[in-house]
Amino acid sequence: MKYLVISIFTILVMSCGSEQKESTEQTESKVEKTFSFQCPMKCQGSGKDTEGKCNVCKMDLVQM
């Protein structure tokens, strides 16, 4: 009986650890999608990884 309780506890602890890993991976993927430079007018689709001008309003992009 003692070994059964230990086994169940171990399985529960291991399953909780995998959920935390999945949520961390989802957070990291969200971070990868952010851009370093964006339009100060917040035009849709204006984010870039390099300096330049906004495709919509032609303003200089600012570093975020």
PDB file of N, CA, C and O in Angstrom:
ATOM      1  N   MET A   1       0.832  -1.193   0.000  1.00  0.00           N
ATOM      2  CA  MET A   1       0.000   0.000   0.000  1.00  0.00           C
ATOM      3  C   MET A   1       0.877   1.259   0.000  1.00  0.00           C
ATOM      4  O   MET A   1       0.570   2.211  -0.686  1.00  0.00           O
ATOM      5  N   LYS A   2       1.942   1.228   0.769  1.00  0.00           N
ATOM      6  CA  LYS A   2       2.846   2.364   0.869  1.00  0.00           C
ATOM      7  C   LYS A   2       3.477   2.671  -0.495  1.00  0.00           C
ATOM      8  O   LYS A   2       3.577   3.826  -0.895  1.00  0.00           O
ATOM      9  N   TYR A   3       3.862   1.638  -1.236  1.00  0.00           N
ATOM     10  CA  TYR A   3       4.486   1.813  -2.539  1.00  0.00           C
ATOM     11  C   TYR A   3       3.486   2.344  -3.570  1.00  0.00           C
ATOM     12  O   TYR A   3       3.846   3.107  -4.463  1.00  0.00           O
ATOM     13  N   LEU A   4       2.241   1.964  -3.436  1.00  0.00           N
ATOM     14  CA  LEU A   4       1.198   2.442  -4.335  1.00  0.00           C
ATOM     15  C   LEU A   4       1.010   3.951  -4.167  1.00  0.00           C
ATOM     16  O   LEU A   4       0.925   4.688  -5.152  1.00  0.00           O
ATOM     17  N   VAL A   5       0.985   4.412  -2.939  1.00  0.00           N
ATOM     18  CA  VAL A   5       0.818   5.841  -2.657  1.00  0.00           C
ATOM     19  C   VAL A   5       2.017   6.620  -3.193  1.00  0.00           C
ATOM     20  O   VAL A   5       1.869   7.674  -3.826  1.00  0.00           O
ATOM     21  N   ILE A   6       3.214   6.102  -2.996  1.00  0.00           N
ATOM     22  CA  ILE A   6       4.433   6.762  -3.487  1.00  0.00           C
ATOM     23  C   ILE A   6       4.424   6.816  -5.013  1.00  0.00           C
ATOM     24  O   ILE A   6       4.769   7.833  -5.609  1.00  0.00           O
ATOM     25  N   SER A   7       3.996   5.745  -5.651  1.00  0.00           N
ATOM     26  CA  SER A   7       3.947   5.704  -7.115  1.00  0.00           C
ATOM     27  C   SER A   7       2.959   6.726  -7.661  1.00  0.00           C
ATOM     28  O   SER A   7       3.256   7.443  -8.617  1.00  0.00           O
ATOM     29  N   ILE A   8       1.789   6.814  -7.066  1.00  0.00           N
ATOM     30  CA  ILE A   8       0.777   7.771  -7.510  1.00  0.00           C
ATOM     31  C   ILE A   8       1.273   9.198  -7.316  1.00  0.00           C
ATOM     32  O   ILE A   8       1.135  10.049  -8.195  1.00  0.00           O
ATOM     33  N   PHE A   9       1.887   9.464  -6.181  1.00  0.00           N
ATOM     34  CA  PHE A   9       2.426  10.796  -5.903  1.00  0.00           C
ATOM     35  C   PHE A   9       3.499  11.169  -6.929  1.00  0.00           C
ATOM     36  O   PHE A   9       3.522  12.283  -7.441  1.00  0.00           O
ATOM     37  N   THR A  10       4.370  10.237  -7.239  1.00  0.00           N
ATOM     38  CA  THR A  10       5.437  10.475  -8.218  1.00  0.00           C
ATOM     39  C   THR A  10       4.860  10.789  -9.591  1.00  0.00           C
ATOM     40  O   THR A  10       5.310  11.713 -10.275  1.00  0.00           O
ATOM     41  N   ILE A  11       3.855  10.064 -10.008  1.00  0.00           N
ATOM     42  CA  ILE A  11       3.223  10.301 -11.311  1.00  0.00           C
ATOM     43  C   ILE A  11       2.578  11.689 -11.345  1.00  0.00           C
ATOM     44  O   ILE A  11       2.695  12.412 -12.330  1.00  0.00           O
ATOM     45  N   LEU A  12       1.918  12.072 -10.269  1.00  0.00           N
ATOM     46  CA  LEU A  12       1.290  13.393 -10.218  1.00  0.00           C
ATOM     47  C   LEU A  12       2.324  14.514 -10.294  1.00  0.00           C
ATOM     48  O   LEU A  12       2.140  15.498 -11.003  1.00  0.00           O
ATOM     49  N   VAL A  13       3.417  14.363  -9.591  1.00  0.00           N
ATOM     50  CA  VAL A  13       4.463  15.382  -9.598  1.00  0.00           C
ATOM     51  C   VAL A  13       5.090  15.495 -10.992  1.00  0.00           C
ATOM     52  O   VAL A  13       5.317  16.589 -11.502  1.00  0.00           O
ATOM     53  N   MET A  14       5.332  14.366 -11.635  1.00  0.00           N
ATOM     54  CA  MET A  14       5.934  14.385 -12.964  1.00  0.00           C
ATOM     55  C   MET A  14       4.989  15.004 -13.990  1.00  0.00           C
ATOM     56  O   MET A  14       5.418  15.731 -14.880  1.00  0.00           O
ATOM     57  N   SER A  15       3.703  14.767 -13.896  1.00  0.00           N
ATOM     58  CA  SER A  15       2.757  15.331 -14.856  1.00  0.00           C
ATOM     59  C   SER A  15       2.635  16.842 -14.677  1.00  0.00           C
ATOM     60  O   SER A  15       2.461  17.576 -15.644  1.00  0.00           O
ATOM     61  N   CYS A  16       2.741  17.339 -13.476  1.00  0.00           N
ATOM     62  CA  CYS A  16       2.698  18.786 -13.254  1.00  0.00           C
ATOM     63  C   CYS A  16       3.926  19.459 -13.848  1.00  0.00           C
ATOM     64  O   CYS A  16       3.844  20.551 -14.383  1.00  0.00           O
ATOM     65  N   GLY A  17       5.053  18.829 -13.790  1.00  0.00           N
ATOM     66  CA  GLY A  17       6.273  19.384 -14.360  1.00  0.00           C
ATOM     67  C   GLY A  17       6.190  19.530 -15.864  1.00  0.00           C
ATOM     68  O   GLY A  17       6.674  20.500 -16.441  1.00  0.00           O
ATOM     69  N   SER A  18       5.547  18.614 -16.561  1.00  0.00           N
ATOM     70  CA  SER A  18       5.436  18.706 -18.014  1.00  0.00           C
ATOM     71  C   SER A  18       4.508  19.840 -18.419  1.00  0.00           C
ATOM     72  O   SER A  18       4.709  20.484 -19.441  1.00  0.00           O
ATOM     73  N   GLU A  19       3.477  20.147 -17.635  1.00  0.00           N
ATOM     74  CA  GLU A  19       2.580  21.254 -17.937  1.00  0.00           C
ATOM     75  C   GLU A  19       3.319  22.580 -17.823  1.00  0.00           C
ATOM     76  O   GLU A  19       3.127  23.477 -18.622  1.00  0.00           O
ATOM     77  N   GLN A  20       4.189  22.715 -16.838  1.00  0.00           N
ATOM     78  CA  GLN A  20       4.952  23.942 -16.683  1.00  0.00           C
ATOM     79  C   GLN A  20       5.893  24.126 -17.862  1.00  0.00           C
ATOM     80  O   GLN A  20       6.068  25.234 -18.348  1.00  0.00           O
ATOM     81  N   LYS A  21       6.475  23.064 -18.352  1.00  0.00           N
ATOM     82  CA  LYS A  21       7.384  23.144 -19.485  1.00  0.00           C
ATOM     83  C   LYS A  21       6.635  23.596 -20.720  1.00  0.00           C
ATOM     84  O   LYS A  21       7.117  24.435 -21.475  1.00  0.00           O
ATOM     85  N   GLU A  22       5.432  23.084 -20.958  1.00  0.00           N
ATOM     86  CA  GLU A  22       4.637  23.473 -22.112  1.00  0.00           C
ATOM     87  C   GLU A  22       4.267  24.944 -22.047  1.00  0.00           C
ATOM     88  O   GLU A  22       4.333  25.651 -23.039  1.00  0.00           O
ATOM     89  N   SER A  23       3.873  25.438 -20.888  1.00  0.00           N
ATOM     90  CA  SER A  23       3.492  26.842 -20.775  1.00  0.00           C
ATOM     91  C   SER A  23       4.701  27.740 -20.985  1.00  0.00           C
ATOM     92  O   SER A  23       4.592  28.815 -21.567  1.00  0.00           O
ATOM     93  N   THR A  24       5.884  27.322 -20.560  1.00  0.00           N
ATOM     94  CA  THR A  24       7.103  28.092 -20.783  1.00  0.00           C
ATOM     95  C   THR A  24       7.420  28.157 -22.262  1.00  0.00           C
ATOM     96  O   THR A  24       7.791  29.202 -22.786  1.00  0.00           O
ATOM     97  N   GLU A  25       7.255  27.052 -22.992  1.00  0.00           N
ATOM     98  CA  GLU A  25       7.513  27.043 -24.425  1.00  0.00           C
ATOM     99  C   GLU A  25       6.548  27.954 -25.159  1.00  0.00           C
ATOM    100  O   GLU A  25       6.925  28.640 -26.103  1.00  0.00           O
ATOM    101  N   GLN A  26       5.286  28.011 -24.728  1.00  0.00           N
ATOM    102  CA  GLN A  26       4.308  28.892 -25.359  1.00  0.00           C
ATOM    103  C   GLN A  26       4.677  30.347 -25.123  1.00  0.00           C
ATOM    104  O   GLN A  26       4.568  31.177 -26.017  1.00  0.00           O
ATOM    105  N   THR A  27       5.144  30.677 -23.938  1.00  0.00           N
ATOM    106  CA  THR A  27       5.550  32.043 -23.623  1.00  0.00           C
ATOM    107  C   THR A  27       6.746  32.443 -24.471  1.00  0.00           C
ATOM    108  O   THR A  27       6.801  33.548 -24.997  1.00  0.00           O
ATOM    109  N   GLU A  28       7.725  31.545 -24.627  1.00  0.00           N
ATOM    110  CA  GLU A  28       8.900  31.848 -25.423  1.00  0.00           C
ATOM    111  C   GLU A  28       8.525  32.078 -26.875  1.00  0.00           C
ATOM    112  O   GLU A  28       9.082  32.956 -27.526  1.00  0.00           O
ATOM    113  N   SER A  29       7.582  31.321 -27.405  1.00  0.00           N
ATOM    114  CA  SER A  29       7.183  31.515 -28.797  1.00  0.00           C
ATOM    115  C   SER A  29       6.485  32.858 -28.977  1.00  0.00           C
ATOM    116  O   SER A  29       6.603  33.487 -30.014  1.00  0.00           O
ATOM    117  N   LYS A  30       5.764  33.336 -27.976  1.00  0.00           N
ATOM    118  CA  LYS A  30       5.132  34.643 -28.062  1.00  0.00           C
ATOM    119  C   LYS A  30       6.183  35.745 -28.071  1.00  0.00           C
ATOM    120  O   LYS A  30       6.039  36.730 -28.765  1.00  0.00           O
ATOM    121  N   VAL A  31       7.238  35.570 -27.308  1.00  0.00           N
ATOM    122  CA  VAL A  31       8.295  36.570 -27.241  1.00  0.00           C
ATOM    123  C   VAL A  31       9.006  36.677 -28.580  1.00  0.00           C
ATOM    124  O   VAL A  31       9.368  37.761 -29.012  1.00  0.00           O
ATOM    125  N   GLU A  32       9.188  35.574 -29.278  1.00  0.00           N
ATOM    126  CA  GLU A  32       9.875  35.582 -30.555  1.00  0.00           C
ATOM    127  C   GLU A  32       9.125  36.391 -31.600  1.00  0.00           C
ATOM    128  O   GLU A  32       9.716  36.893 -32.533  1.00  0.00           O
ATOM    129  N   LYS A  33       7.830  36.563 -31.468  1.00  0.00           N
ATOM    130  CA  LYS A  33       7.024  37.253 -32.465  1.00  0.00           C
ATOM    131  C   LYS A  33       7.007  38.762 -32.273  1.00  0.00           C
ATOM    132  O   LYS A  33       6.441  39.475 -33.074  1.00  0.00           O
ATOM    133  N   THR A  34       7.598  39.294 -31.244  1.00  0.00           N
ATOM    134  CA  THR A  34       7.614  40.733 -31.035  1.00  0.00           C
ATOM    135  C   THR A  34       8.704  41.355 -31.906  1.00  0.00           C
ATOM    136  O   THR A  34       9.674  40.714 -32.278  1.00  0.00           O
ATOM    137  N   PHE A  35       8.530  42.622 -32.243  1.00  0.00           N
ATOM    138  CA  PHE A  35       9.470  43.329 -33.099  1.00  0.00           C
ATOM    139  C   PHE A  35      10.245  44.366 -32.297  1.00  0.00           C
ATOM    140  O   PHE A  35       9.762  44.892 -31.314  1.00  0.00           O
ATOM    141  N   SER A  36      11.441  44.683 -32.759  1.00  0.00           N
ATOM    142  CA  SER A  36      12.273  45.679 -32.096  1.00  0.00           C
ATOM    143  C   SER A  36      11.878  47.101 -32.470  1.00  0.00           C
ATOM    144  O   SER A  36      12.058  48.025 -31.705  1.00  0.00           O
ATOM    145  N   PHE A  37      11.359  47.281 -33.680  1.00  0.00           N
ATOM    146  CA  PHE A  37      10.996  48.611 -34.160  1.00  0.00           C
ATOM    147  C   PHE A  37       9.524  48.614 -34.582  1.00  0.00           C
ATOM    148  O   PHE A  37       9.076  47.709 -35.269  1.00  0.00           O
ATOM    149  N   GLN A  38       8.799  49.664 -34.154  1.00  0.00           N
ATOM    150  CA  GLN A  38       7.391  49.787 -34.517  1.00  0.00           C
ATOM    151  C   GLN A  38       7.062  51.231 -34.832  1.00  0.00           C
ATOM    152  O   GLN A  38       7.750  52.155 -34.402  1.00  0.00           O
ATOM    153  N   CYS A  39       5.987  51.432 -35.559  1.00  0.00           N
ATOM    154  CA  CYS A  39       5.531  52.769 -35.921  1.00  0.00           C
ATOM    155  C   CYS A  39       4.989  53.480 -34.678  1.00  0.00           C
ATOM    156  O   CYS A  39       4.259  52.880 -33.887  1.00  0.00           O
ATOM    157  N   PRO A  40       5.341  54.764 -34.490  1.00  0.00           N
ATOM    158  CA  PRO A  40       4.807  55.495 -33.333  1.00  0.00           C
ATOM    159  C   PRO A  40       3.291  55.696 -33.411  1.00  0.00           C
ATOM    160  O   PRO A  40       2.655  55.924 -32.403  1.00  0.00           O
ATOM    161  N   MET A  41       2.717  55.571 -34.612  1.00  0.00           N
ATOM    162  CA  MET A  41       1.273  55.710 -34.778  1.00  0.00           C
ATOM    163  C   MET A  41       0.561  54.366 -34.619  1.00  0.00           C
ATOM    164  O   MET A  41      -0.651  54.280 -34.774  1.00  0.00           O
ATOM    165  N   LYS A  42       1.319  53.308 -34.360  1.00  0.00           N
ATOM    166  CA  LYS A  42       0.797  51.954 -34.138  1.00  0.00           C
ATOM    167  C   LYS A  42       0.007  51.433 -35.339  1.00  0.00           C
ATOM    168  O   LYS A  42      -1.039  50.814 -35.192  1.00  0.00           O
ATOM    169  N   CYS A  43       0.506  51.709 -36.533  1.00  0.00           N
ATOM    170  CA  CYS A  43      -0.142  51.216 -37.751  1.00  0.00           C
ATOM    171  C   CYS A  43      -0.088  49.691 -37.773  1.00  0.00           C
ATOM    172  O   CYS A  43       0.904  49.090 -37.363  1.00  0.00           O
ATOM    173  N   GLN A  44      -1.148  49.081 -38.248  1.00  0.00           N
ATOM    174  CA  GLN A  44      -1.224  47.623 -38.278  1.00  0.00           C
ATOM    175  C   GLN A  44      -0.216  47.069 -39.284  1.00  0.00           C
ATOM    176  O   GLN A  44      -0.150  47.511 -40.421  1.00  0.00           O
ATOM    177  N   GLY A  45       0.600  46.112 -38.841  1.00  0.00           N
ATOM    178  CA  GLY A  45       1.585  45.458 -39.697  1.00  0.00           C
ATOM    179  C   GLY A  45       2.847  46.261 -39.912  1.00  0.00           C
ATOM    180  O   GLY A  45       3.577  46.023 -40.869  1.00  0.00           O
ATOM    181  N   SER A  46       3.130  47.227 -39.042  1.00  0.00           N
ATOM    182  CA  SER A  46       4.299  48.078 -39.245  1.00  0.00           C
ATOM    183  C   SER A  46       5.532  47.618 -38.471  1.00  0.00           C
ATOM    184  O   SER A  46       6.571  48.243 -38.563  1.00  0.00           O
ATOM    185  N   GLY A  47       5.467  46.545 -37.716  1.00  0.00           N
ATOM    186  CA  GLY A  47       6.594  46.093 -36.921  1.00  0.00           C
ATOM    187  C   GLY A  47       7.674  45.445 -37.762  1.00  0.00           C
ATOM    188  O   GLY A  47       7.401  44.730 -38.717  1.00  0.00           O
ATOM    189  N   LYS A  48       8.935  45.744 -37.412  1.00  0.00           N
ATOM    190  CA  LYS A  48      10.084  45.162 -38.108  1.00  0.00           C
ATOM    191  C   LYS A  48      11.197  44.890 -37.108  1.00  0.00           C
ATOM    192  O   LYS A  48      11.198  45.419 -36.002  1.00  0.00           O
ATOM    193  N   ASP A  49      12.162  44.097 -37.527  1.00  0.00           N
ATOM    194  CA  ASP A  49      13.325  43.822 -36.691  1.00  0.00           C
ATOM    195  C   ASP A  49      14.457  44.805 -36.959  1.00  0.00           C
ATOM    196  O   ASP A  49      15.440  44.828 -36.235  1.00  0.00           O
ATOM    197  N   THR A  50      14.351  45.590 -38.011  1.00  0.00           N
ATOM    198  CA  THR A  50      15.399  46.550 -38.367  1.00  0.00           C
ATOM    199  C   THR A  50      14.794  47.941 -38.488  1.00  0.00           C
ATOM    200  O   THR A  50      13.588  48.105 -38.644  1.00  0.00           O
ATOM    201  N   GLU A  51      15.653  48.957 -38.450  1.00  0.00           N
ATOM    202  CA  GLU A  51      15.194  50.327 -38.618  1.00  0.00           C
ATOM    203  C   GLU A  51      14.636  50.517 -40.019  1.00  0.00           C
ATOM    204  O   GLU A  51      14.978  49.786 -40.944  1.00  0.00           O
ATOM    205  N   GLY A  52      13.780  51.510 -40.163  1.00  0.00           N
ATOM    206  CA  GLY A  52      13.216  51.793 -41.472  1.00  0.00           C
ATOM    207  C   GLY A  52      12.016  52.700 -41.343  1.00  0.00           C
ATOM    208  O   GLY A  52      11.865  53.422 -40.368  1.00  0.00           O
ATOM    209  N   LYS A  53      11.155  52.645 -42.340  1.00  0.00           N
ATOM    210  CA  LYS A  53       9.950  53.466 -42.359  1.00  0.00           C
ATOM    211  C   LYS A  53       8.722  52.567 -42.343  1.00  0.00           C
ATOM    212  O   LYS A  53       8.750  51.437 -42.816  1.00  0.00           O
ATOM    213  N   CYS A  54       7.632  53.097 -41.808  1.00  0.00           N
ATOM    214  CA  CYS A  54       6.360  52.379 -41.762  1.00  0.00           C
ATOM    215  C   CYS A  54       5.829  52.211 -43.181  1.00  0.00           C
ATOM    216  O   CYS A  54       5.875  53.152 -43.989  1.00  0.00           O
ATOM    217  N   ASN A  55       5.330  51.036 -43.486  1.00  0.00           N
ATOM    218  CA  ASN A  55       4.780  50.762 -44.813  1.00  0.00           C
ATOM    219  C   ASN A  55       3.484  51.530 -45.063  1.00  0.00           C
ATOM    220  O   ASN A  55       3.127  51.785 -46.190  1.00  0.00           O
ATOM    221  N   VAL A  56       2.777  51.906 -43.997  1.00  0.00           N
ATOM    222  CA  VAL A  56       1.461  52.530 -44.132  1.00  0.00           C
ATOM    223  C   VAL A  56       1.584  54.060 -44.161  1.00  0.00           C
ATOM    224  O   VAL A  56       1.144  54.713 -45.114  1.00  0.00           O
ATOM    225  N   CYS A  57       2.195  54.667 -43.128  1.00  0.00           N
ATOM    226  CA  CYS A  57       2.214  56.127 -43.024  1.00  0.00           C
ATOM    227  C   CYS A  57       3.583  56.746 -43.334  1.00  0.00           C
ATOM    228  O   CYS A  57       3.719  57.965 -43.319  1.00  0.00           O
ATOM    229  N   LYS A  58       4.579  55.926 -43.613  1.00  0.00           N
ATOM    230  CA  LYS A  58       5.928  56.364 -43.999  1.00  0.00           C
ATOM    231  C   LYS A  58       6.678  57.116 -42.901  1.00  0.00           C
ATOM    232  O   LYS A  58       7.660  57.783 -43.175  1.00  0.00           O
ATOM    233  N   MET A  59       6.259  57.007 -41.652  1.00  0.00           N
ATOM    234  CA  MET A  59       7.009  57.600 -40.534  1.00  0.00           C
ATOM    235  C   MET A  59       8.184  56.696 -40.184  1.00  0.00           C
ATOM    236  O   MET A  59       8.149  55.495 -40.444  1.00  0.00           O
ATOM    237  N   ASP A  60       9.225  57.276 -39.570  1.00  0.00           N
ATOM    238  CA  ASP A  60      10.355  56.476 -39.110  1.00  0.00           C
ATOM    239  C   ASP A  60       9.905  55.571 -37.980  1.00  0.00           C
ATOM    240  O   ASP A  60       9.166  55.989 -37.078  1.00  0.00           O
ATOM    241  N   LEU A  61      10.356  54.330 -38.007  1.00  0.00           N
ATOM    242  CA  LEU A  61      10.046  53.389 -36.934  1.00  0.00           C
ATOM    243  C   LEU A  61      10.888  53.717 -35.714  1.00  0.00           C
ATOM    244  O   LEU A  61      12.023  54.182 -35.838  1.00  0.00           O
ATOM    245  N   VAL A  62      10.332  53.520 -34.528  1.00  0.00           N
ATOM    246  CA  VAL A  62      11.042  53.785 -33.282  1.00  0.00           C
ATOM    247  C   VAL A  62      11.348  52.454 -32.583  1.00  0.00           C
ATOM    248  O   VAL A  62      10.599  51.495 -32.696  1.00  0.00           O
ATOM    249  N   GLN A  63      12.472  52.446 -31.871  1.00  0.00           N
ATOM    250  CA  GLN A  63      12.870  51.230 -31.166  1.00  0.00           C
ATOM    251  C   GLN A  63      12.019  51.048 -29.922  1.00  0.00           C
ATOM    252  O   GLN A  63      11.784  51.992 -29.176  1.00  0.00           O
ATOM    253  N   MET A  64      11.534  49.831 -29.737  1.00  0.00           N
ATOM    254  CA  MET A  64      10.680  49.535 -28.593  1.00  0.00           C
ATOM    255  C   MET A  64      11.515  48.962 -27.459  1.00  0.00           C
ATOM    256  O   MET A  64      12.437  48.288 -27.630  1.00  0.00           O
TER     257      MET A  64
END
